[in-house]
């Protein structure tokens, strides 16, 4: 291939002619680099931010100082506005964060002056603090209500490893029965018992003193399953049956499920001699609409 420029004409003599690759290397105009090529050839400079930063967080507008966003080094906000990452801007030049901005003001208030949100906003702000990885705010929120009480509650529920599975079972059974009956609600039986062994204070007053003296073979005589849909227990803690019932109803309600319950008696299953199961049985009514 022979390349001709506006000023010089290259001879067609094979001895004098250059190869096409040589000619292109010497005379060809460089093509416009692609984004990938540009990134490889010319690394992007650190993004520069103004001292006063306009923000668009999910369509809500905020203005704060750059030093506020960088208050704590190991947070997502500090990393985002460190200059090491590119932050897009909207049509008005505000730096855009693709996140619901409802509680972002609470985040800024903590970064500015350490202010904490009102109690009714604590849970939602805690979720945002987790997203932005603001450790000091998380620590402060965990130490106030309702999160402090939730930590205590979860410590209690940790004694029952299948608690969440049992909640799911309640929901699934209630949904299936309501759909089968084409009904607005469904009922199911739930056993909630604290003691591992059946308590029969009237039939055997000395039961509690004897329960730790039975052999393994004798203990098996007391093992049984109450005829219920779901069974919670046993556990060893000061919290009693009513405390666990409160947890069950609260967690179902938090999922938008309407639930009522009432005690309808005890299992009363005959075990051996004068021993009967006295675990309380509750009727749960789940209303779907």
GROMACS .gro file of C-alpha atoms in nm:
model
  289
    1UNK     CA    1   0.000   0.000   0.000
    2UNK     CA    2   0.128   0.346  -0.094
    3UNK     CA    3   0.032   0.644   0.118
    4UNK     CA    4   0.017   0.990  -0.039
    5UNK     CA    5   0.017   1.308   0.166
    6UNK     CA    6  -0.066   1.656   0.052
    7UNK     CA    7   0.301   1.759   0.040
    8UNK     CA    8   0.493   1.445  -0.049
    9UNK     CA    9   0.443   1.168  -0.297
   10UNK     CA   10   0.594   0.832  -0.215
   11UNK     CA   11   0.748   0.646  -0.506
   12UNK     CA   12   0.595   0.322  -0.617
   13UNK     CA   13   0.940   0.165  -0.635
   14UNK     CA   14   0.927  -0.150  -0.420
   15UNK     CA   15   1.271  -0.072  -0.280
   16UNK     CA   16   1.166   0.273  -0.165
   17UNK     CA   17   0.809   0.206  -0.062
   18UNK     CA   18   0.722   0.157   0.303
   19UNK     CA   19   0.486  -0.113   0.425
   20UNK     CA   20   0.132  -0.011   0.508
   21UNK     CA   21   0.195  -0.057   0.877
   22UNK     CA   22   0.506   0.163   0.865
   23UNK     CA   23   0.324   0.431   0.670
   24UNK     CA   24   0.030   0.427   0.906
   25UNK     CA   25   0.260   0.454   1.203
   26UNK     CA   26   0.430   0.762   1.053
   27UNK     CA   27   0.146   0.949   0.885
   28UNK     CA   28  -0.199   0.831   1.001
   29UNK     CA   29  -0.399   1.074   1.214
   30UNK     CA   30  -0.483   0.919   1.553
   31UNK     CA   31  -0.846   0.814   1.591
   32UNK     CA   32  -1.059   0.953   1.869
   33UNK     CA   33  -1.001   0.723   2.167
   34UNK     CA   34  -1.290   0.528   2.315
   35UNK     CA   35  -1.387   0.567   2.677
   36UNK     CA   36  -1.197   0.251   2.763
   37UNK     CA   37  -0.889   0.361   2.577
   38UNK     CA   38  -0.906   0.704   2.736
   39UNK     CA   39  -0.928   0.548   3.078
   40UNK     CA   40  -0.623   0.338   3.008
   41UNK     CA   41  -0.420   0.615   2.850
   42UNK     CA   42  -0.519   0.910   3.068
   43UNK     CA   43  -0.630   0.817   3.420
   44UNK     CA   44  -0.909   1.036   3.552
   45UNK     CA   45  -0.799   1.306   3.790
   46UNK     CA   46  -0.949   1.303   4.140
   47UNK     CA   47  -1.293   1.462   4.144
   48UNK     CA   48  -1.289   1.806   4.302
   49UNK     CA   49  -1.573   1.914   4.532
   50UNK     CA   50  -1.666   2.264   4.648
   51UNK     CA   51  -1.657   2.354   5.015
   52UNK     CA   52  -2.036   2.391   5.014
   53UNK     CA   53  -2.187   2.078   4.855
   54UNK     CA   54  -2.535   2.076   4.696
   55UNK     CA   55  -2.694   1.732   4.713
   56UNK     CA   56  -2.983   1.554   4.545
   57UNK     CA   57  -3.071   1.245   4.746
   58UNK     CA   58  -3.346   1.058   4.565
   59UNK     CA   59  -3.510   1.384   4.455
   60UNK     CA   60  -3.476   1.566   4.787
   61UNK     CA   61  -3.233   1.858   4.804
   62UNK     CA   62  -2.977   1.924   5.076
   63UNK     CA   63  -2.682   2.157   5.121
   64UNK     CA   64  -2.394   2.092   5.356
   65UNK     CA   65  -2.023   2.146   5.398
   66UNK     CA   66  -1.775   1.904   5.249
   67UNK     CA   67  -1.616   1.864   5.592
   68UNK     CA   68  -1.951   1.745   5.729
   69UNK     CA   69  -1.971   1.463   5.473
   70UNK     CA   70  -1.614   1.366   5.562
   71UNK     CA   71  -1.668   1.385   5.939
   72UNK     CA   72  -1.588   1.017   5.996
   73UNK     CA   73  -1.324   0.864   5.772
   74UNK     CA   74  -1.457   0.510   5.752
   75UNK     CA   75  -1.808   0.597   5.631
   76UNK     CA   76  -1.952   0.558   5.283
   77UNK     CA   77  -2.015   0.932   5.258
   78UNK     CA   78  -1.652   1.010   5.337
   79UNK     CA   79  -1.543   0.764   5.070
   80UNK     CA   80  -1.791   0.898   4.814
   81UNK     CA   81  -1.669   1.255   4.860
   82UNK     CA   82  -1.302   1.176   4.903
   83UNK     CA   83  -1.233   1.247   4.536
   84UNK     CA   84  -1.144   0.885   4.464
   85UNK     CA   85  -1.489   0.808   4.322
   86UNK     CA   86  -1.697   0.979   4.057
   87UNK     CA   87  -2.030   1.120   4.179
   88UNK     CA   88  -2.279   1.211   3.902
   89UNK     CA   89  -2.465   1.541   3.908
   90UNK     CA   90  -2.820   1.629   3.810
   91UNK     CA   91  -2.923   1.899   3.562
   92UNK     CA   92  -2.874   2.168   3.827
   93UNK     CA   93  -2.527   2.050   3.921
   94UNK     CA   94  -2.625   1.886   4.248
   95UNK     CA   95  -2.435   1.572   4.342
   96UNK     CA   96  -2.675   1.283   4.307
   97UNK     CA   97  -2.713   0.995   4.554
   98UNK     CA   98  -2.960   0.729   4.439
   99UNK     CA   99  -3.121   0.670   4.777
  100UNK     CA  100  -3.449   0.767   4.944
  101UNK     CA  101  -3.379   1.102   5.105
  102UNK     CA  102  -3.657   1.095   5.366
  103UNK     CA  103  -3.416   1.041   5.656
  104UNK     CA  104  -3.101   1.189   5.506
  105UNK     CA  105  -3.158   1.509   5.704
  106UNK     CA  106  -3.128   1.304   6.024
  107UNK     CA  107  -2.797   1.167   5.896
  108UNK     CA  108  -2.668   1.520   5.829
  109UNK     CA  109  -2.785   1.648   6.168
  110UNK     CA  110  -2.580   1.379   6.340
  111UNK     CA  111  -2.274   1.451   6.127
  112UNK     CA  112  -2.309   1.824   6.195
  113UNK     CA  113  -2.369   1.829   6.567
  114UNK     CA  114  -2.432   1.477   6.698
  115UNK     CA  115  -2.811   1.521   6.713
  116UNK     CA  116  -3.016   1.201   6.733
  117UNK     CA  117  -3.359   1.150   6.574
  118UNK     CA  118  -3.687   1.139   6.761
  119UNK     CA  119  -3.792   0.800   6.893
  120UNK     CA  120  -4.043   0.728   6.615
  121UNK     CA  121  -3.770   0.776   6.353
  122UNK     CA  122  -3.497   0.572   6.522
  123UNK     CA  123  -3.555   0.245   6.338
  124UNK     CA  124  -3.566   0.408   5.994
  125UNK     CA  125  -3.260   0.624   6.060
  126UNK     CA  126  -3.075   0.316   6.187
  127UNK     CA  127  -3.138   0.148   5.851
  128UNK     CA  128  -2.995   0.451   5.669
  129UNK     CA  129  -2.696   0.463   5.904
  130UNK     CA  130  -2.628   0.101   5.814
  131UNK     CA  131  -2.637   0.185   5.443
  132UNK     CA  132  -2.394   0.476   5.485
  133UNK     CA  133  -2.180   0.277   5.733
  134UNK     CA  134  -2.184   0.547   6.000
  135UNK     CA  135  -2.057   0.349   6.298
  136UNK     CA  136  -2.082   0.623   6.564
  137UNK     CA  137  -2.447   0.687   6.476
  138UNK     CA  138  -2.525   0.314   6.485
  139UNK     CA  139  -2.369   0.286   6.831
  140UNK     CA  140  -2.571   0.580   6.960
  141UNK     CA  141  -2.897   0.452   6.817
  142UNK     CA  142  -2.845   0.103   6.957
  143UNK     CA  143  -2.818   0.253   7.303
  144UNK     CA  144  -3.161   0.421   7.303
  145UNK     CA  145  -3.517   0.301   7.274
  146UNK     CA  146  -3.661   0.123   7.090
  147UNK     CA  147  -3.340  -0.040   6.967
  148UNK     CA  148  -3.199  -0.097   7.315
  149UNK     CA  149  -3.510  -0.290   7.412
  150UNK     CA  150  -3.496  -0.480   7.083
  151UNK     CA  151  -3.146  -0.603   7.169
  152UNK     CA  152  -3.277  -0.742   7.497
  153UNK     CA  153  -3.574  -0.902   7.320
  154UNK     CA  154  -3.351  -1.064   7.059
  155UNK     CA  155  -3.130  -1.204   7.336
  156UNK     CA  156  -3.438  -1.379   7.473
  157UNK     CA  157  -3.552  -1.502   7.130
  158UNK     CA  158  -3.202  -1.635   7.072
  159UNK     CA  159  -3.289  -1.911   7.319
  160UNK     CA  160  -3.527  -2.052   7.055
  161UNK     CA  161  -3.330  -2.126   6.737
  162UNK     CA  162  -3.641  -2.214   6.536
  163UNK     CA  163  -3.842  -1.908   6.632
  164UNK     CA  164  -3.842  -1.752   6.284
  165UNK     CA  165  -3.918  -2.087   6.121
  166UNK     CA  166  -4.219  -2.129   6.349
  167UNK     CA  167  -4.343  -1.781   6.258
  168UNK     CA  168  -4.323  -1.873   5.891
  169UNK     CA  169  -4.514  -2.193   5.960
  170UNK     CA  170  -4.794  -1.998   6.130
  171UNK     CA  171  -4.823  -1.768   5.829
  172UNK     CA  172  -4.814  -2.051   5.573
  173UNK     CA  173  -5.073  -2.265   5.754
  174UNK     CA  174  -5.306  -1.969   5.801
  175UNK     CA  175  -5.273  -1.868   5.436
  176UNK     CA  176  -5.335  -2.221   5.309
  177UNK     CA  177  -5.643  -2.272   5.527
  178UNK     CA  178  -5.791  -1.935   5.431
  179UNK     CA  179  -5.740  -2.007   5.061
  180UNK     CA  180  -5.886  -2.357   5.089
  181UNK     CA  181  -6.195  -2.227   5.267
  182UNK     CA  182  -6.213  -1.906   5.062
  183UNK     CA  183  -6.235  -1.734   5.398
  184UNK     CA  184  -6.128  -1.397   5.531
  185UNK     CA  185  -5.951  -1.551   5.829
  186UNK     CA  186  -5.800  -1.878   5.948
  187UNK     CA  187  -5.753  -2.034   6.290
  188UNK     CA  188  -5.477  -2.258   6.416
  189UNK     CA  189  -5.360  -2.402   6.746
  190UNK     CA  190  -5.030  -2.295   6.896
  191UNK     CA  191  -4.863  -2.441   7.203
  192UNK     CA  192  -4.636  -2.212   7.403
  193UNK     CA  193  -4.462  -2.375   7.699
  194UNK     CA  194  -4.163  -2.271   7.905
  195UNK     CA  195  -4.085  -2.593   8.092
  196UNK     CA  196  -3.942  -2.892   7.911
  197UNK     CA  197  -4.133  -3.140   8.126
  198UNK     CA  198  -4.509  -3.127   8.178
  199UNK     CA  199  -4.613  -2.943   8.491
  200UNK     CA  200  -4.890  -3.109   8.691
  201UNK     CA  201  -4.897  -2.931   9.028
  202UNK     CA  202  -5.239  -3.068   9.125
  203UNK     CA  203  -5.181  -3.429   9.024
  204UNK     CA  204  -4.823  -3.442   9.157
  205UNK     CA  205  -4.719  -3.166   9.401
  206UNK     CA  206  -4.361  -3.299   9.419
  207UNK     CA  207  -4.311  -3.305   9.044
  208UNK     CA  208  -4.058  -3.022   9.039
  209UNK     CA  209  -3.842  -3.195   9.297
  210UNK     CA  210  -3.858  -3.522   9.107
  211UNK     CA  211  -3.803  -3.397   8.753
  212UNK     CA  212  -3.424  -3.384   8.793
  213UNK     CA  213  -3.404  -3.731   8.947
  214UNK     CA  214  -3.562  -3.932   8.667
  215UNK     CA  215  -3.347  -4.161   8.458
  216UNK     CA  216  -3.319  -4.126   8.083
  217UNK     CA  217  -3.562  -4.410   8.025
  218UNK     CA  218  -3.814  -4.254   8.261
  219UNK     CA  219  -3.773  -3.916   8.093
  220UNK     CA  220  -3.867  -4.065   7.757
  221UNK     CA  221  -4.203  -4.163   7.901
  222UNK     CA  222  -4.284  -3.793   7.922
  223UNK     CA  223  -4.173  -3.706   7.571
  224UNK     CA  224  -4.463  -3.630   7.338
  225UNK     CA  225  -4.593  -3.383   7.083
  226UNK     CA  226  -4.901  -3.183   7.161
  227UNK     CA  227  -5.169  -3.201   6.894
  228UNK     CA  228  -5.120  -2.847   6.766
  229UNK     CA  229  -5.009  -2.678   6.445
  230UNK     CA  230  -4.701  -2.506   6.588
  231UNK     CA  231  -4.521  -2.545   6.920
  232UNK     CA  232  -4.283  -2.296   7.087
  233UNK     CA  233  -4.059  -2.405   7.372
  234UNK     CA  234  -3.906  -2.494   7.602
  235UNK     CA  235  -3.661  -2.227   7.719
  236UNK     CA  236  -3.475  -2.127   8.033
  237UNK     CA  237  -3.513  -1.760   8.116
  238UNK     CA  238  -3.706  -1.528   8.344
  239UNK     CA  239  -3.928  -1.428   8.051
  240UNK     CA  240  -4.248  -1.631   8.062
  241UNK     CA  241  -4.513  -1.759   7.821
  242UNK     CA  242  -4.686  -1.422   7.799
  243UNK     CA  243  -4.359  -1.256   7.702
  244UNK     CA  244  -4.313  -1.498   7.414
  245UNK     CA  245  -4.673  -1.454   7.305
  246UNK     CA  246  -4.611  -1.079   7.294
  247UNK     CA  247  -4.307  -1.138   7.070
  248UNK     CA  248  -4.505  -1.361   6.834
  249UNK     CA  249  -4.792  -1.114   6.797
  250UNK     CA  250  -4.554  -0.817   6.761
  251UNK     CA  251  -4.346  -0.981   6.489
  252UNK     CA  252  -4.653  -1.092   6.293
  253UNK     CA  253  -4.805  -0.744   6.326
  254UNK     CA  254  -4.482  -0.586   6.199
  255UNK     CA  255  -4.533  -0.790   5.883
  256UNK     CA  256  -4.879  -0.641   5.839
  257UNK     CA  257  -5.062  -0.951   5.964
  258UNK     CA  258  -5.364  -0.903   6.187
  259UNK     CA  259  -5.358  -1.162   6.465
  260UNK     CA  260  -5.572  -1.232   6.771
  261UNK     CA  261  -5.513  -1.508   7.022
  262UNK     CA  262  -5.674  -1.662   7.328
  263UNK     CA  263  -5.598  -1.953   7.558
  264UNK     CA  264  -5.839  -2.240   7.495
  265UNK     CA  265  -5.706  -2.479   7.760
  266UNK     CA  266  -5.418  -2.718   7.806
  267UNK     CA  267  -5.298  -3.020   7.614
  268UNK     CA  268  -5.417  -3.256   7.893
  269UNK     CA  269  -5.271  -3.560   7.719
  270UNK     CA  270  -5.229  -3.859   7.953
  271UNK     CA  271  -4.864  -3.957   7.977
  272UNK     CA  272  -4.813  -4.214   8.253
  273UNK     CA  273  -4.982  -4.293   8.582
  274UNK     CA  274  -5.122  -3.963   8.710
  275UNK     CA  275  -4.910  -3.742   8.484
  276UNK     CA  276  -5.088  -3.528   8.227
  277UNK     CA  277  -4.949  -3.266   7.992
  278UNK     CA  278  -5.048  -2.920   8.111
  279UNK     CA  279  -4.890  -2.715   7.837
  280UNK     CA  280  -5.117  -2.421   7.747
  281UNK     CA  281  -5.281  -2.420   7.404
  282UNK     CA  282  -5.369  -2.096   7.228
  283UNK     CA  283  -5.599  -2.039   6.936
  284UNK     CA  284  -5.452  -1.792   6.686
  285UNK     CA  285  -5.685  -1.615   6.446
  286UNK     CA  286  -5.513  -1.465   6.140
  287UNK     CA  287  -5.726  -1.216   5.948
  288UNK     CA  288  -5.615  -1.157   5.588
  289UNK     CA  289  -5.835  -0.865   5.486
   0.00000   0.00000   0.00000
